[in-house]
CSV table of C-alpha atoms in Angstrom, one decimal:
chain,number,residue,atom,x,y,z
A,9,MET,CA,125.4,102.7,94.2
A,10,ALA,CA,127.9,103.3,96.3
A,11,LEU,CA,130.3,105.8,95.2
A,12,TRP,CA,133.4,105.9,97.3
A,13,LYS,CA,136.8,104.1,97.0
A,14,ASN,CA,139.1,104.9,99.5
A,15,GLU,CA,139.2,104.0,103.3
A,16,ASN,CA,142.1,106.7,104.1
A,17,LEU,CA,139.5,109.2,102.6
A,18,SER,CA,142.0,110.8,100.3
A,19,GLY,CA,140.9,112.4,96.9
A,20,ASP,CA,142.7,111.2,93.6
A,21,ILE,CA,141.1,111.9,90.4
A,22,ASN,CA,139.6,109.0,88.4
A,23,THR,CA,138.6,109.9,84.5
A,24,THR,CA,135.7,107.6,84.9
A,25,HIS,CA,134.2,108.5,88.1
A,26,PRO,CA,135.9,111.8,88.7
A,27,GLU,CA,135.0,111.9,92.4
A,28,GLU,CA,136.4,109.0,93.5
A,29,VAL,CA,139.7,108.5,95.0
A,30,GLU,CA,142.8,106.3,94.0
A,31,SER,CA,141.6,102.7,92.6
A,32,LYS,CA,143.6,99.8,94.1
A,33,ASP,CA,146.2,100.1,91.5
A,34,GLN,CA,146.8,104.0,91.4
A,35,MET,CA,147.9,104.8,95.0
A,36,CYS,CA,149.2,108.3,94.0
A,37,SER,CA,147.6,110.6,96.5
A,38,ARG,CA,147.7,111.8,100.2
A,39,VAL,CA,145.7,113.7,102.5
A,40,ALA,CA,147.4,117.4,103.5
A,41,GLY,CA,144.6,118.1,105.9
A,42,GLU,CA,140.6,117.8,106.7
A,43,THR,CA,138.6,120.4,108.8
A,44,LYS,CA,134.9,119.8,109.7
A,45,THR,CA,133.1,123.1,109.5
A,46,PRO,CA,129.5,124.1,109.6
A,47,SER,CA,130.5,126.6,106.7
A,48,ALA,CA,130.6,126.0,102.7
A,49,ARG,CA,133.8,126.2,101.0
A,50,VAL,CA,134.5,129.7,99.6
A,51,LEU,CA,135.3,129.6,95.8
A,52,THR,CA,138.1,131.6,94.4
A,53,ARG,CA,137.4,134.2,91.7
A,54,GLU,CA,138.4,131.6,88.7
A,55,GLU,CA,136.2,128.9,89.9
A,56,SER,CA,133.2,131.1,90.7
A,57,ASP,CA,133.7,132.5,87.1
A,58,ARG,CA,133.9,128.9,85.7
A,59,LEU,CA,130.2,127.7,87.5
A,60,GLY,CA,129.1,131.2,86.4
A,61,GLY,CA,129.9,130.8,82.8
A,62,GLU,CA,127.9,127.1,82.7
A,63,ARG,CA,125.7,127.0,79.8
A,64,ALA,CA,122.0,125.5,79.9
A,65,PRO,CA,121.2,122.0,81.3
A,66,VAL,CA,121.0,119.4,79.0
A,67,SER,CA,117.8,118.6,77.1
A,68,GLY,CA,115.0,117.5,78.7
A,69,PHE,CA,114.7,114.2,76.5
A,70,ARG,CA,118.3,113.1,77.4
A,71,GLN,CA,117.5,113.7,80.9
A,72,MET,CA,114.5,111.4,80.7
A,73,LYS,CA,116.6,108.8,79.0
A,74,LEU,CA,119.3,109.1,81.9
A,75,GLU,CA,116.5,108.5,84.1
A,76,LYS,CA,114.9,105.8,82.4
A,77,GLU,CA,118.2,104.0,81.9
A,78,ALA,CA,119.7,104.6,85.5
A,79,GLN,CA,119.8,101.1,86.7
A,80,LYS,CA,121.2,99.8,83.5
A,81,ASN,CA,124.2,102.5,83.7
A,82,TRP,CA,124.9,101.1,87.2
A,83,ASP,CA,125.0,97.9,86.2
A,84,LEU,CA,127.1,98.5,83.2
A,85,PHE,CA,129.6,100.2,85.8
A,86,TYR,CA,129.6,97.1,87.9
A,87,LYS,CA,130.1,94.8,84.6
A,88,ARG,CA,133.1,96.7,83.8
A,89,ASN,CA,134.6,97.2,87.2
A,90,THR,CA,133.5,94.2,88.9
A,91,THR,CA,134.6,94.3,92.7
A,92,ASN,CA,137.6,96.1,91.9
A,93,PHE,CA,137.1,99.5,91.7
A,94,PHE,CA,136.0,100.5,95.2
A,95,LYS,CA,138.3,100.0,98.3
A,96,ASP,CA,137.1,98.5,101.7
A,97,ARG,CA,135.5,101.2,104.1
A,98,HIS,CA,137.7,100.6,107.3
A,99,TRP,CA,136.7,104.3,108.3
A,100,THR,CA,133.0,104.0,109.0
A,101,THR,CA,133.1,103.1,112.8
A,102,ARG,CA,136.0,105.9,113.1
A,103,GLU,CA,133.7,108.4,111.9
A,104,PHE,CA,130.3,107.0,113.1
A,105,GLU,CA,130.7,105.7,116.7
A,106,GLU,CA,127.0,104.9,116.6
A,107,LEU,CA,127.7,101.8,114.8
A,108,LYS,CA,129.4,100.4,118.1
A,109,ALA,CA,127.7,102.8,120.7
A,110,ARG,CA,123.8,102.3,119.9
A,111,ARG,CA,123.6,99.4,122.2
A,112,GLU,CA,122.4,99.0,126.1
A,113,PHE,CA,125.4,96.2,126.2
A,114,GLU,CA,128.4,95.0,124.5
A,115,SER,CA,126.9,91.5,123.1
A,116,GLN,CA,123.6,93.2,122.2
A,117,ARG,CA,122.9,92.7,118.4
A,118,LEU,CA,122.8,95.9,116.2
A,119,VAL,CA,120.4,95.6,113.0
A,120,LEU,CA,121.7,97.8,110.1
A,121,LEU,CA,120.3,98.8,106.9
A,122,GLU,CA,123.1,99.8,104.3
A,123,ALA,CA,121.2,101.5,101.6
A,124,GLY,CA,123.3,101.5,98.3
A,125,CYS,CA,125.7,98.7,99.3
A,126,GLY,CA,127.4,98.4,96.1
A,127,VAL,CA,129.6,95.4,96.3
A,128,GLY,CA,129.8,95.3,99.8
A,129,ASN,CA,133.0,97.2,100.7
A,130,CYS,CA,131.3,98.9,103.7
A,131,ILE,CA,129.4,95.9,105.0
A,132,PHE,CA,132.2,93.2,105.0
A,133,PRO,CA,134.4,95.0,107.3
A,134,LEU,CA,131.7,95.7,109.7
A,135,LEU,CA,130.8,91.9,109.8
A,136,GLU,CA,134.2,90.9,110.4
A,137,ASP,CA,134.8,93.4,113.1
A,138,ASP,CA,131.5,93.1,115.0
A,139,LEU,CA,130.3,89.6,115.8
A,140,ASN,CA,127.2,91.2,117.0
A,141,ILE,CA,125.4,92.8,113.7
A,142,PHE,CA,123.0,91.8,111.3
A,143,VAL,CA,123.1,93.7,108.0
A,144,TYR,CA,120.3,94.5,105.5
A,145,ALA,CA,122.0,95.4,102.3
A,146,CYS,CA,120.5,96.6,99.1
A,147,ASP,CA,121.3,98.1,95.9
A,148,PHE,CA,119.6,99.5,92.8
A,149,SER,CA,122.2,97.4,90.9
A,150,PRO,CA,121.3,93.7,90.3
A,151,ARG,CA,124.9,92.8,89.5
A,152,ALA,CA,126.4,95.0,92.4
A,153,VAL,CA,123.6,92.3,94.7
A,154,GLU,CA,125.1,89.5,93.1
A,155,PHE,CA,128.6,90.4,93.8
A,156,VAL,CA,127.7,90.8,97.6
A,157,LYS,CA,126.4,87.3,97.4
A,158,GLN,CA,129.2,85.9,96.0
A,159,ASN,CA,131.7,87.1,98.5
A,160,PRO,CA,133.1,84.6,100.6
A,161,LEU,CA,132.4,86.6,103.6
A,162,TYR,CA,128.6,86.5,103.1
A,163,CYS,CA,126.5,84.7,105.5
A,164,SER,CA,122.7,84.6,105.2
A,165,GLU,CA,122.6,84.4,109.2
A,166,ARG,CA,124.1,87.7,109.5
A,167,CYS,CA,123.5,89.5,106.2
A,168,ARG,CA,120.5,89.7,103.9
A,169,ALA,CA,121.3,91.6,100.5
A,170,PHE,CA,118.7,92.5,98.0
A,171,GLN,CA,117.9,94.6,94.9
A,172,CYS,CA,115.9,97.7,95.7
A,173,ASP,CA,115.1,101.0,93.7
A,174,LEU,CA,114.9,103.1,97.0
A,175,THR,CA,112.6,105.6,95.1
A,176,LYS,CA,109.6,103.0,94.1
A,177,ASP,CA,110.4,99.6,95.9
A,178,ASP,CA,109.2,99.2,99.4
A,179,LEU,CA,111.8,98.4,101.8
A,180,MET,CA,109.3,96.5,103.9
A,181,ALA,CA,109.2,93.7,101.4
A,182,ASN,CA,112.7,92.6,103.0
A,183,VAL,CA,112.9,94.5,106.4
A,184,PRO,CA,110.7,94.6,109.1
A,185,GLU,CA,108.9,98.1,109.8
A,186,GLY,CA,110.7,99.6,112.5
A,187,GLY,CA,113.4,96.9,112.6
A,188,VAL,CA,116.3,98.7,112.2
A,189,ASP,CA,118.7,100.3,114.5
A,190,VAL,CA,120.9,102.4,112.3
A,191,VAL,CA,120.8,103.1,108.3
A,192,THR,CA,123.9,104.2,106.5
A,193,LEU,CA,123.5,106.3,103.4
A,194,ILE,CA,127.1,106.9,102.3
A,195,PHE,CA,127.9,108.1,98.6
A,196,VAL,CA,124.1,106.9,97.6
A,197,LEU,CA,121.8,109.9,97.5
A,198,SER,CA,123.7,111.7,95.5
A,199,ALA,CA,123.3,109.3,92.5
A,200,VAL,CA,119.2,109.8,92.9
A,201,HIS,CA,117.3,112.4,90.9
A,202,PRO,CA,116.6,115.5,93.5
A,203,ASP,CA,113.0,115.2,92.5
A,204,LYS,CA,113.0,111.7,94.2
A,205,MET,CA,115.3,112.0,96.9
A,206,LYS,CA,112.4,112.4,99.7
A,207,LEU,CA,111.0,109.2,98.4
A,208,VAL,CA,114.0,107.5,99.5
A,209,LEU,CA,114.3,109.0,102.8
A,210,GLU,CA,110.5,108.3,103.7
A,211,ASN,CA,111.2,104.6,102.3
A,212,ILE,CA,114.2,104.1,104.9
A,213,GLY,CA,112.2,106.0,107.8
A,214,ARG,CA,109.5,103.1,107.5
A,215,VAL,CA,112.0,100.4,108.5
A,216,LEU,CA,114.0,102.6,111.2
A,217,LYS,CA,113.3,102.2,114.7
A,218,PRO,CA,112.0,105.2,116.7
A,219,GLY,CA,115.0,106.9,117.9
A,220,GLY,CA,117.1,105.0,115.3
A,221,ILE,CA,119.8,107.1,113.4
A,222,VAL,CA,120.7,107.7,109.9
A,223,LEU,CA,124.6,108.1,109.2
A,224,PHE,CA,125.0,110.5,106.1
A,225,ARG,CA,128.1,111.0,104.2
A,226,ASP,CA,128.0,112.2,100.4
A,227,TYR,CA,129.4,115.0,97.9
A,228,GLY,CA,129.3,118.4,99.2
A,229,LEU,CA,128.7,121.8,97.4
A,230,TYR,CA,131.9,123.2,95.4
A,231,ASP,CA,133.8,119.8,95.6
A,232,HIS,CA,136.4,119.4,93.3
A,233,ALA,CA,134.7,116.9,91.1
A,234,MET,CA,131.7,119.2,90.8
A,235,LEU,CA,133.9,122.3,89.5
A,236,ARG,CA,135.7,120.0,86.9
A,237,PHE,CA,132.8,119.0,84.9
A,238,LYS,CA,132.8,120.1,81.3
A,239,SER,CA,130.2,121.7,79.2
A,240,GLY,CA,127.3,119.3,78.4
A,241,SER,CA,127.3,117.7,82.0
A,242,LYS,CA,124.9,119.8,83.8
A,243,LEU,CA,121.4,118.2,84.4
A,244,GLY,CA,120.0,121.0,86.9
A,245,GLU,CA,121.2,123.1,89.9
A,246,ASN,CA,124.3,121.2,91.5
A,247,PHE,CA,123.3,118.1,89.6
A,248,TYR,CA,125.8,116.4,86.8
A,249,VAL,CA,126.1,113.5,84.6
A,250,ARG,CA,129.4,111.7,84.3
A,251,GLN,CA,130.5,110.1,80.9
A,252,ASP,CA,129.0,106.6,81.6
A,253,GLY,CA,125.9,107.8,82.2
A,254,THR,CA,125.5,107.7,86.1
A,255,ARG,CA,124.8,111.0,87.9
A,256,SER,CA,126.1,112.9,90.8
A,257,TYR,CA,124.4,115.5,93.0
A,258,PHE,CA,126.6,118.0,95.3
A,259,PHE,CA,124.5,118.8,98.6
A,260,SER,CA,124.4,122.0,100.6
A,261,LYS,CA,123.8,121.4,104.3
A,262,GLU,CA,120.8,123.8,104.1
A,263,LEU,CA,119.1,121.7,101.3
A,264,LEU,CA,120.0,118.3,103.2
A,265,ALA,CA,118.7,119.2,106.4
A,266,GLU,CA,115.6,120.6,104.8
A,267,LEU,CA,115.0,117.1,103.0
A,268,PHE,CA,115.7,115.0,106.3
A,269,GLU,CA,113.2,117.5,108.2
A,270,GLN,CA,110.5,117.3,105.9
A,271,THR,CA,110.5,113.8,105.9
A,272,GLY,CA,110.1,113.6,109.7
A,273,PHE,CA,114.0,113.5,110.9
A,274,ARG,CA,115.9,115.5,113.4
A,275,SER,CA,119.3,116.9,112.7
A,276,VAL,CA,121.8,115.7,115.2
A,277,MET,CA,125.1,116.9,113.2
A,278,ASN,CA,125.5,118.3,109.6
A,279,ASP,CA,129.0,119.4,108.6
A,280,TYR,CA,130.9,120.0,105.7
A,281,VAL,CA,134.4,117.8,105.8
A,282,LEU,CA,137.0,120.2,103.8
A,283,ARG,CA,140.0,118.3,102.6
A,284,GLU,CA,143.1,119.4,100.6
A,285,THR,CA,144.5,116.3,98.7
A,286,VAL,CA,147.8,116.3,96.7
A,287,ASN,CA,147.9,114.0,93.6
A,288,LYS,CA,151.4,113.4,94.0
A,289,LYS,CA,151.6,111.6,90.4
A,290,GLU,CA,150.6,114.9,89.0
A,291,GLY,CA,151.9,117.3,91.4
A,292,VAL,CA,148.5,119.1,92.3
A,293,CYS,CA,146.7,120.3,95.1
A,294,VAL,CA,143.0,119.9,94.8
A,295,SER,CA,140.2,120.9,97.3
A,296,ARG,CA,137.4,118.0,98.5
A,297,VAL,CA,134.3,119.0,100.1
A,298,PHE,CA,131.8,116.3,101.7
A,299,LEU,CA,128.9,116.7,103.9
A,300,GLN,CA,128.9,114.5,106.9
A,301,SER,CA,125.6,114.2,109.0
A,302,LYS,CA,123.6,112.4,111.2
A,303,PHE,CA,119.8,112.5,111.7
A,304,ILE,CA,117.4,110.9,114.1
A,305,LYS,CA,113.7,109.2,113.6
A,306,PRO,CA,111.9,111.0,116.6
A,307,GLY,CA,110.5,108.5,119.3
A,308,GLN,CA,111.6,106.5,122.1
A,309,SER,CA,114.8,104.2,121.8
A,310,GLN,CA,115.5,101.6,124.0
A,311,THR,CA,119.3,102.9,124.0
A,312,SER,CA,118.5,106.6,124.3
């Protein structure tokens, strides 16, 4: 269910998934500047009026249909785009030093769970870069998991990929209880219905070691993509549906902290990332907003 396709973290707009940055054959944007801040982005009057003028959410019947067909919609997404939509994430170790630092010695094996691995754009750069890492990788879409297993870099001695609905499938069917040092939750939780987000966090909490850490990055409140949804797309507060039936939630830091704290985690970092991105092709500058956070599972860690 991964939803991020750029490794320089820029922000060009795509008509199918407007949150995304440039695809591999549409390199036409650049980052004008980036700031990490504890404060939410301030809307312009025009943007505020646009959000304030939103109509009522879509019907309950359609919402139930979207929830029921969520896996099918993601499978169709990967059927259309195969492995070509997202770009490899070479930025994760720069943004999250815990992928390198949570060891007592350099050759110690790090066990990672990537919850929502997509087609492997995060895990394969990590496996190439770090010989002392083992990755459990799961995704909602069976098709995405098959793409991971078909990748020439996939090796069962260093990676185990499996299909999982994080809202109802017990991760411990594939991952040992308390067997993971780090969980990455990157552009994944936003695709889950808000009523089920706590279930995801409880699930990953069972396989994370005491003292282990969750590394989170996702769409933030008032991101450009949120502001450009048209009438008939709103499912609820800060929750929208795209044209292809996949959904996206836009997080405030307060709500995210509450979700994690209510499921037993402690906040280490929780900041907005504000970025001005210039679309050189269209000659416009758009404001991207992400939320980048770290949450610890309380308890004694061997590397603490």
